[in-house]
XYZ file of C-alpha atoms in Angstrom:
574
model
C -33.052 1.445 -7.447
C -34.858 4.724 -7.023
C -34.088 8.297 -6.207
C -35.383 9.914 -3.070
C -35.832 13.600 -3.831
C -35.872 15.799 -0.783
C -38.852 18.143 -0.774
C -37.810 21.585 0.358
C -39.877 24.757 0.255
C -38.645 28.178 1.257
C -40.047 31.660 1.185
C -39.141 34.209 -1.447
C -35.891 36.041 -0.812
C -35.958 39.724 0.075
C -35.006 40.803 -3.423
C -37.778 38.596 -4.900
C -35.251 37.591 -7.533
C -35.125 34.061 -6.129
C -37.912 31.582 -6.528
C -38.330 28.132 -4.999
C -40.241 25.193 -6.274
C -40.264 21.513 -5.352
C -40.221 18.199 -7.139
C -41.830 15.037 -5.850
C -40.140 11.671 -6.140
C -40.268 10.537 -9.761
C -42.880 13.192 -10.492
C -43.015 16.450 -12.368
C -41.952 19.732 -10.832
C -44.314 22.489 -9.846
C -44.072 24.913 -12.726
C -42.929 28.401 -11.673
C -44.710 31.462 -12.965
C -41.362 32.986 -13.860
C -37.825 31.668 -14.219
C -35.455 32.243 -11.282
C -31.813 33.226 -11.889
C -30.665 30.142 -9.960
C -32.482 26.999 -8.972
C -31.392 24.026 -6.953
C -32.155 20.359 -7.246
C -31.321 17.789 -4.607
C -30.615 14.358 -6.027
C -30.433 11.528 -3.490
C -29.293 8.122 -4.714
C -30.395 4.978 -2.990
C -28.142 3.152 -5.437
C -25.045 2.068 -3.527
C -22.976 2.278 -6.697
C -23.553 6.006 -7.035
C -24.765 5.863 -10.638
C -26.240 9.119 -11.902
C -29.003 7.346 -13.801
C -32.403 6.266 -12.536
C -35.900 7.606 -11.991
C -36.571 11.343 -11.839
C -34.122 11.805 -14.697
C -30.490 10.914 -14.961
C -27.635 10.285 -17.351
C -27.618 7.560 -19.968
C -24.431 5.739 -20.980
C -23.690 8.393 -23.609
C -24.164 11.195 -21.094
C -27.624 12.204 -22.286
C -30.613 12.482 -19.978
C -33.028 9.628 -19.591
C -36.308 9.608 -17.686
C -37.699 6.861 -15.464
C -35.101 4.305 -16.502
C -33.580 1.694 -14.293
C -29.865 0.989 -14.410
C -28.897 -2.520 -15.475
C -25.942 -4.801 -15.036
C -23.404 -5.590 -17.709
C -25.390 -6.352 -20.869
C -28.824 -7.921 -21.257
C -29.480 -11.347 -19.798
C -32.007 -14.018 -20.547
C -34.326 -14.516 -17.587
C -33.752 -18.265 -17.798
C -29.999 -17.787 -17.600
C -28.479 -18.826 -14.299
C -27.667 -15.841 -12.093
C -24.039 -15.249 -11.244
C -23.250 -15.835 -7.587
C -20.963 -12.862 -7.195
C -22.162 -9.305 -6.813
C -19.786 -6.564 -7.905
C -19.588 -3.227 -6.149
C -17.337 -0.200 -6.242
C -15.012 -0.037 -3.204
C -15.000 3.748 -3.363
C -18.685 4.424 -2.602
C -19.280 6.102 0.755
C -20.099 3.640 3.534
C -18.636 0.497 1.918
C -15.655 0.379 4.305
C -17.997 0.624 7.306
C -20.156 -2.205 5.911
C -17.134 -4.449 5.396
C -15.834 -3.664 8.894
C -19.230 -4.452 10.457
C -19.430 -7.708 8.500
C -15.940 -8.771 9.573
C -16.694 -7.875 13.194
C -19.935 -9.879 13.131
C -18.145 -12.881 11.635
C -15.389 -12.589 14.238
C -17.933 -12.563 17.077
C -19.684 -15.630 15.646
C -16.438 -17.571 15.250
C -15.021 -16.709 18.665
C -18.162 -16.365 20.750
C -16.955 -18.864 23.323
C -13.561 -17.200 23.605
C -15.066 -13.967 24.896
C -16.701 -15.738 27.815
C -13.335 -16.934 29.133
C -11.616 -13.567 28.998
C -11.087 -11.687 32.257
C -10.517 -7.963 32.577
C -6.932 -6.741 32.844
C -5.588 -6.028 36.318
C -5.737 -2.344 37.175
C -2.899 -0.380 38.710
C -3.367 -0.269 42.507
C -3.656 3.521 42.324
C -6.821 3.293 40.245
C -8.597 0.440 42.019
C -10.146 2.608 44.733
C -10.360 6.034 43.142
C -13.282 8.146 44.367
C -16.344 8.999 42.337
C -17.294 11.852 44.684
C -15.592 15.040 45.952
C -12.916 14.619 48.648
C -11.551 17.040 51.208
C -7.904 18.152 50.953
C -7.039 15.843 53.841
C -8.609 12.853 52.088
C -6.750 13.665 48.865
C -3.482 13.889 50.815
C -4.075 10.457 52.311
C -4.672 9.028 48.826
C -1.533 10.594 47.348
C 1.174 7.936 47.020
C 3.259 8.303 43.862
C 5.059 10.751 41.559
C 2.797 12.693 39.167
C -0.120 11.564 41.281
C -2.288 14.602 40.487
C -1.765 14.321 36.728
C -2.438 10.579 36.698
C -5.645 11.000 38.687
C -6.863 13.881 36.517
C -6.244 11.835 33.375
C -8.188 8.957 34.911
C -11.114 11.224 35.834
C -11.147 12.591 32.293
C -11.049 9.148 30.723
C -13.853 7.773 32.916
C -16.064 10.892 32.486
C -16.348 11.362 36.254
C -18.291 14.425 37.435
C -16.552 17.803 37.328
C -16.966 18.329 41.084
C -14.480 15.530 41.743
C -11.901 17.060 39.394
C -12.525 20.513 40.870
C -11.908 19.223 44.386
C -8.586 17.795 43.177
C -7.600 21.234 41.816
C -8.480 22.756 45.206
C -6.246 20.219 46.945
C -3.335 20.950 44.574
C -3.730 24.721 45.047
C -3.589 24.341 48.847
C -0.602 21.989 48.639
C 1.586 23.854 46.140
C 0.028 27.352 46.039
C -0.292 26.991 42.242
C -2.186 24.718 39.842
C 0.014 23.274 37.029
C -0.910 24.149 33.449
C -1.199 20.459 32.553
C -3.979 19.973 35.131
C -5.835 23.074 33.948
C -5.627 21.840 30.372
C -7.187 18.484 31.227
C -9.817 20.159 33.396
C -10.685 22.487 30.510
C -11.202 19.498 28.227
C -13.441 17.906 30.864
C -15.507 21.104 31.045
C -15.863 21.094 27.269
C -17.128 17.521 27.256
C -19.496 18.182 30.141
C -20.888 21.284 28.441
C -20.438 23.435 31.559
C -20.062 26.904 30.020
C -19.293 28.728 33.279
C -16.541 26.352 34.379
C -15.167 26.239 30.824
C -14.736 30.013 30.689
C -13.209 30.161 34.179
C -10.641 27.505 33.282
C -9.968 29.269 29.984
C -9.284 32.567 31.767
C -6.756 30.867 34.050
C -4.970 29.353 31.052
C -5.106 32.634 29.147
C -2.989 34.269 31.854
C -0.228 31.774 31.017
C -0.476 32.035 27.233
C 3.279 32.493 26.721
C 3.972 29.224 28.534
C 1.346 27.049 26.854
C 2.289 24.087 24.688
C 0.561 23.384 21.376
C -2.137 21.100 22.784
C -3.135 23.457 25.614
C -3.092 26.505 23.350
C -5.181 24.737 20.711
C -7.797 23.644 23.256
C -7.976 27.146 24.708
C -8.432 28.623 21.229
C -11.352 26.263 20.537
C -13.031 27.334 23.760
C -12.640 31.061 23.175
C -13.921 30.740 19.605
C -17.292 29.680 20.999
C -17.515 32.602 23.441
C -18.258 36.306 23.183
C -14.575 36.934 23.895
C -13.572 35.315 20.599
C -11.190 38.163 19.708
C -8.840 36.886 22.426
C -8.147 34.060 19.962
C -6.062 36.356 17.755
C -2.959 36.415 20.031
C -3.438 32.690 20.605
C -3.484 32.115 16.847
C -0.260 34.089 16.504
C 1.286 32.040 19.317
C 0.306 28.837 17.502
C 1.875 30.138 14.283
C 5.136 30.658 16.161
C 4.958 27.168 17.667
C 4.018 24.986 14.684
C 3.350 27.328 11.749
C -0.027 27.912 10.033
C -2.526 25.112 10.649
C -5.922 24.764 9.038
C -8.026 23.778 12.110
C -6.936 26.769 14.218
C -7.187 29.319 11.383
C -10.594 27.983 10.348
C -11.867 28.074 13.939
C -11.000 31.774 14.289
C -12.405 32.609 10.843
C -15.639 30.800 11.722
C -15.905 32.783 14.958
C -15.329 36.012 13.005
C -18.163 35.172 10.604
C -20.440 34.271 13.498
C -19.880 37.734 14.968
C -20.094 39.631 11.680
C -16.393 40.340 11.055
C -16.439 39.341 7.376
C -13.237 41.239 6.541
C -11.189 39.225 9.043
C -12.769 35.976 7.843
C -11.788 36.622 4.213
C -8.279 37.608 5.344
C -7.834 34.326 7.224
C -9.318 32.382 4.308
C -6.787 34.028 1.963
C -4.033 32.891 4.346
C -5.318 29.323 4.108
C -5.219 29.336 0.320
C -1.796 31.002 0.216
C -0.347 28.336 2.534
C -1.923 25.519 0.520
C -4.193 24.496 3.407
C -7.703 23.106 3.037
C -10.626 24.986 4.607
C -12.771 22.977 6.982
C -16.358 22.027 6.304
C -17.438 24.173 9.257
C -15.768 27.324 7.896
C -17.301 26.944 4.439
C -20.704 26.399 6.027
C -20.207 29.590 8.061
C -19.482 31.541 4.867
C -22.641 30.315 3.149
C -24.726 30.829 6.314
C -23.423 34.318 7.164
C -26.101 37.022 7.245
C -23.551 39.598 6.067
C -22.946 37.570 2.885
C -26.582 36.771 2.157
C -29.683 38.700 1.182
C -28.997 41.922 -0.729
C -25.252 41.624 -0.091
C -25.185 38.384 -2.094
C -25.225 40.348 -5.353
C -21.854 41.934 -4.582
C -20.085 38.824 -3.275
C -21.346 36.154 -5.687
C -17.937 35.899 -7.358
C -16.214 35.398 -4.000
C -18.731 32.735 -2.983
C -18.254 30.878 -6.252
C -14.532 31.096 -5.508
C -15.209 28.996 -2.408
C -16.681 26.299 -4.634
C -13.649 26.469 -6.908
C -11.358 26.006 -3.895
C -13.378 22.937 -2.880
C -13.023 21.563 -6.400
C -9.267 22.196 -6.435
C -8.824 20.462 -3.061
C -10.973 17.474 -4.070
C -13.305 18.097 -1.123
C -16.573 16.267 -0.483
C -18.829 18.599 1.514
C -21.085 17.278 4.249
C -24.834 17.240 3.779
C -25.224 20.261 6.063
C -22.725 22.240 3.959
C -24.486 21.197 0.768
C -27.746 22.469 2.265
C -26.087 25.787 3.146
C -24.776 26.113 -0.412
C -28.227 25.315 -1.767
C -29.810 27.896 0.505
C -27.352 30.600 -0.577
C -27.818 29.798 -4.285
C -31.557 30.139 -4.206
C -32.927 28.272 -1.202
C -34.825 25.611 -3.117
C -35.001 22.659 -5.496
C -34.682 22.787 -9.308
C -35.982 20.260 -11.812
C -33.503 17.999 -13.591
C -30.936 20.334 -15.170
C -30.371 17.995 -18.114
C -26.665 18.783 -17.932
C -24.053 16.206 -18.865
C -21.495 15.622 -16.125
C -17.882 15.581 -17.168
C -16.616 12.119 -18.039
C -14.380 10.344 -15.573
C -12.119 9.277 -18.437
C -8.587 10.644 -18.170
C -7.257 12.863 -20.912
C -4.616 11.404 -23.223
C -1.943 13.533 -21.542
C -3.046 12.498 -18.023
C -3.106 8.809 -18.913
C 0.288 8.879 -20.620
C 1.827 10.719 -17.666
C 0.252 8.250 -15.217
C 1.459 5.268 -17.230
C 5.052 6.517 -17.411
C 5.315 7.493 -13.732
C 3.509 4.406 -12.412
C 5.547 1.919 -14.406
C 8.779 3.684 -13.491
C 7.970 3.708 -9.765
C 6.013 0.509 -9.134
C 7.454 -1.869 -11.710
C 10.923 -0.672 -12.681
C 11.860 1.168 -9.482
C 14.563 0.412 -6.949
C 12.363 -2.127 -5.117
C 11.783 -4.338 -8.178
C 13.646 -7.228 -6.501
C 11.169 -7.113 -3.596
C 8.247 -7.614 -6.004
C 9.563 -9.960 -8.711
C 12.748 -10.846 -10.613
C 14.098 -9.136 -13.747
C 13.705 -12.409 -15.663
C 10.054 -12.785 -14.641
C 9.328 -9.142 -15.447
C 10.890 -9.532 -18.891
C 8.853 -12.693 -19.500
C 5.649 -10.904 -18.469
C 6.418 -7.879 -20.650
C 6.852 -10.167 -23.670
C 3.629 -12.027 -22.784
C 1.584 -8.802 -22.555
C 2.943 -7.460 -25.845
C 2.079 -10.715 -27.620
C -1.358 -11.355 -26.066
C -2.563 -7.814 -25.323
C -4.254 -5.463 -25.263
C -6.879 -6.728 -22.824
C -10.279 -5.322 -21.876
C -10.374 -6.788 -18.347
C -7.521 -7.974 -16.107
C -8.471 -10.228 -13.173
C -6.531 -10.786 -9.951
C -7.229 -14.523 -9.914
C -6.006 -15.292 -6.399
C -7.879 -12.333 -4.914
C -11.137 -13.065 -6.758
C -10.992 -16.751 -5.880
C -10.826 -15.925 -2.167
C -14.087 -13.922 -1.964
C -15.821 -16.892 -0.322
C -14.626 -19.791 1.812
C -17.749 -21.878 1.140
C -16.893 -22.599 -2.508
C -13.713 -23.827 -4.167
C -11.512 -20.932 -5.242
C -11.180 -22.287 -8.764
C -14.987 -22.565 -9.124
C -15.477 -18.924 -8.080
C -12.827 -17.720 -10.515
C -14.241 -19.876 -13.316
C -17.751 -18.476 -12.778
C -16.494 -14.894 -13.027
C -14.367 -15.599 -16.107
C -17.231 -17.462 -17.808
C -19.595 -14.556 -17.175
C -17.192 -11.974 -18.602
C -16.053 -14.125 -21.528
C -19.688 -14.575 -22.617
C -19.808 -10.808 -23.137
C -16.877 -10.875 -25.543
C -14.180 -9.459 -23.268
C -10.498 -10.093 -23.913
C -9.476 -11.409 -20.489
C -6.180 -11.762 -18.659
C -6.117 -13.776 -15.431
C -3.126 -13.221 -13.155
C -2.288 -15.860 -10.577
C 0.496 -17.711 -8.815
C 1.986 -21.056 -9.689
C 0.583 -22.818 -6.624
C -2.907 -22.370 -8.137
C -1.974 -24.988 -10.784
C -1.428 -27.703 -8.155
C -4.591 -29.743 -7.816
C -6.212 -29.619 -4.366
C -9.589 -28.959 -2.765
C -9.345 -25.196 -3.298
C -7.828 -25.167 -6.787
C -9.177 -28.003 -8.933
C -7.380 -29.008 -12.130
C -10.532 -29.353 -14.239
C -11.694 -25.820 -13.382
C -8.296 -24.368 -14.239
C -8.258 -26.260 -17.557
C -11.626 -24.736 -18.523
C -10.466 -21.318 -17.378
C -7.409 -21.383 -19.665
C -9.692 -21.899 -22.662
C -11.650 -18.729 -21.854
C -8.841 -16.341 -20.906
C -5.127 -15.728 -21.244
C -3.381 -16.679 -18.005
C -0.052 -15.712 -16.492
C 1.171 -17.333 -13.280
C 3.956 -15.662 -11.295
C 6.308 -17.256 -8.782
C 4.720 -17.839 -5.389
C 6.960 -15.237 -3.738
C 6.159 -12.509 -6.274
C 3.586 -9.788 -5.709
C 0.917 -9.809 -8.409
C -0.428 -6.245 -7.991
C 2.380 -4.607 -10.023
C 1.723 -7.073 -12.849
C -1.981 -6.180 -12.794
C -1.278 -2.431 -12.968
C 1.323 -2.990 -15.700
C -1.090 -4.992 -17.891
C -3.925 -2.482 -17.417
C -1.853 0.582 -18.225
C -0.253 -1.142 -21.215
C -3.704 -2.074 -22.579
C -4.900 1.537 -22.555
C -7.880 3.357 -21.098
C -10.376 0.746 -22.302
C -8.924 -1.878 -19.952
C -10.594 -2.447 -16.556
C -9.500 -4.670 -13.670
C -11.115 -6.762 -10.936
C -9.534 -7.122 -7.494
C -10.532 -6.538 -3.877
C -7.147 -4.927 -3.175
C -7.449 -1.139 -2.715
C -3.770 -0.657 -3.687
C -3.302 2.240 -1.273
C 0.420 1.454 -0.928
C 0.884 1.848 -4.666
C -0.904 5.192 -4.708
C 1.101 6.438 -1.707
C 4.338 5.441 -3.453
C 3.766 7.797 -6.371
C 5.981 10.852 -6.578
C 3.549 13.746 -6.102
C -0.002 14.528 -4.981
C -1.217 15.344 -8.501
C -0.143 11.919 -9.782
C -1.798 10.283 -6.767
C -5.090 12.059 -7.559
C -4.880 10.973 -11.206
C -4.135 7.387 -10.102
C -7.164 7.455 -7.769
C -9.361 8.824 -10.555
C -8.148 6.074 -12.887
C -8.670 3.467 -10.164
C -12.243 4.625 -9.426
C -13.203 4.389 -13.081
C -11.469 1.082 -13.807
C -11.628 -1.104 -10.667
C -14.426 -3.441 -9.628
C -14.683 -5.527 -6.451
C -16.621 -8.739 -5.963
C -18.858 -9.858 -3.135
C -20.684 -13.161 -2.648
C -24.269 -12.510 -3.711
C -26.987 -13.506 -6.185
C -26.907 -10.323 -8.234
C -25.177 -9.217 -11.406
C -22.054 -7.138 -11.632
C -22.887 -3.471 -12.262
C -21.416 -1.065 -14.776
C -18.364 1.004 -14.026
C -18.930 4.702 -13.360
C -19.209 6.795 -16.491
C -18.962 10.157 -14.710
C -16.372 11.539 -12.317
C -17.388 11.995 -8.675
C -15.848 15.429 -8.150
C -17.172 18.977 -7.963
C -17.926 19.995 -11.546
C -18.776 23.358 -13.048
C -19.705 24.892 -16.371
C -20.796 28.396 -17.287
C -24.281 27.987 -15.813
C -24.082 24.832 -13.681
C -22.517 23.427 -10.532
C -22.698 19.725 -9.617
C -21.444 19.019 -6.094
C -21.120 15.489 -4.629
C -21.583 15.654 -0.859
C -21.643 13.425 2.205
C -24.903 12.290 3.783
C -25.477 12.512 7.528
C -26.493 8.844 7.658
C -23.473 7.441 5.791
C -20.027 7.024 7.330
C -17.538 7.473 4.456
C -13.935 6.313 4.613
C -11.160 8.508 3.205
C -10.745 6.514 -0.020
C -14.494 6.371 -0.775
C -16.581 8.896 -2.705
C -20.112 10.162 -1.963
C -23.141 9.269 -4.054
C -25.398 12.206 -3.139
C -25.393 15.187 -5.497
C -26.389 18.842 -5.247
C -27.247 20.425 -8.595
C -27.145 24.224 -9.063
C -28.368 25.817 -12.278
C -28.398 29.451 -13.348
C -31.313 30.807 -15.372
C -30.709 33.777 -17.642
């Protein structure tokens, strides 16, 4: 593992109060002749687990800074010791979902390669078998017309197949000659085609035609028209459109942010702040594009930055409150506004991902009430089984690691499930962990996948509880972990999104996700060790003089439940 530090150099700002200096990968920084009020350091992790500890400085287990250290797996290992065959990774790191999807798709193609050769394309509707790919005269269009909603169906087909605009325009000409008026639905689709084609002239002409019918536009047409006008010099025409959208569906973040971004692009800072205040008041989240426009605005930079620093820091606080992960381009814009450069390692300790005692107690009470003792308890288990498990946990617990035995055993089809589970349990037991393995009763029946000898050895290394085959084991896993306290971690490949969604409010869901990120580990078939759990929270963090901002990278496709592993570090010098 190694950091890749981005080398950025910028000129001095106009006020000469900002100074930029770079830092090479794993090397020392160029010493400045004087200390700047703010400096910026880009930290890029090549570590897929997102640990904030490696070369170029990072955080040790106790939160202190260490230099040129490499992160290790769980505990020290003898080099002669046999390597574990299962590699652990955090399911919440950006890009992991995409990797798993690509792997599954590749495996599917390999397994069914012959099936694809036999498949034949679906039969097309007769209307679409001989559609033109070139302009037609009105007479030719009339000859082709043969069903209800013909014009709309054809326009949708042209849009879907990305056929040249001239063909769609000739269809509009035919409709105008036939009916003396072009329907709004056709203009809307044509406008979207112009947007995709990048034809500015045609886009503005279609937008003007739709603008004349603004009082009759539906939400989709009005929203598309607003997007078009926001990119033009006539952006102020968006204001009545925005009001029309408010009347149709109420305040919506994408439309408000689009108009605010256009206002910033044309120097109307007052309107932009007004629209931003509306977003916050309505509990809506600002878009990445709007925040980038704020930090890139000329009216808010340079000498004006001195007077609006508090407002700009307020943008960061709003991102923190919303749990946002900015894109790499936004992180660059923030870095440029707060000094346009790179700072050395700030030596600041990130806030611990550990929940407070109040947060954990609240999570435990609400989660157990909803997921274990709620109205759907009979769909998950039986009262008798739940009572038996509660007694078992109170007698055997607390545990340090709870393992979803059935889930872990299924990480590979090439090895017996019981052998995989035994390897994992043996590895963790050798480190002194108090283990609980959850499974189902069918795992005790000897067969090729679950061998009796492996299960006998496993019971000597860990406490085991086997539920009925019809019971769901996830609630038992959550119950055991929360009962055992904050020191207990769990291993399963289940993301438990249904459980998080079933919680009563958004705040509890965020706390559950934070607890899950810091306590869950997934397994993958590999030849590497299992890594440590995260010791710092992957959220925007701030202190009196520091900002640490996790952000997305352009090259990584992050799913909604994953977290970034690139960090922007801002530090203020007095």
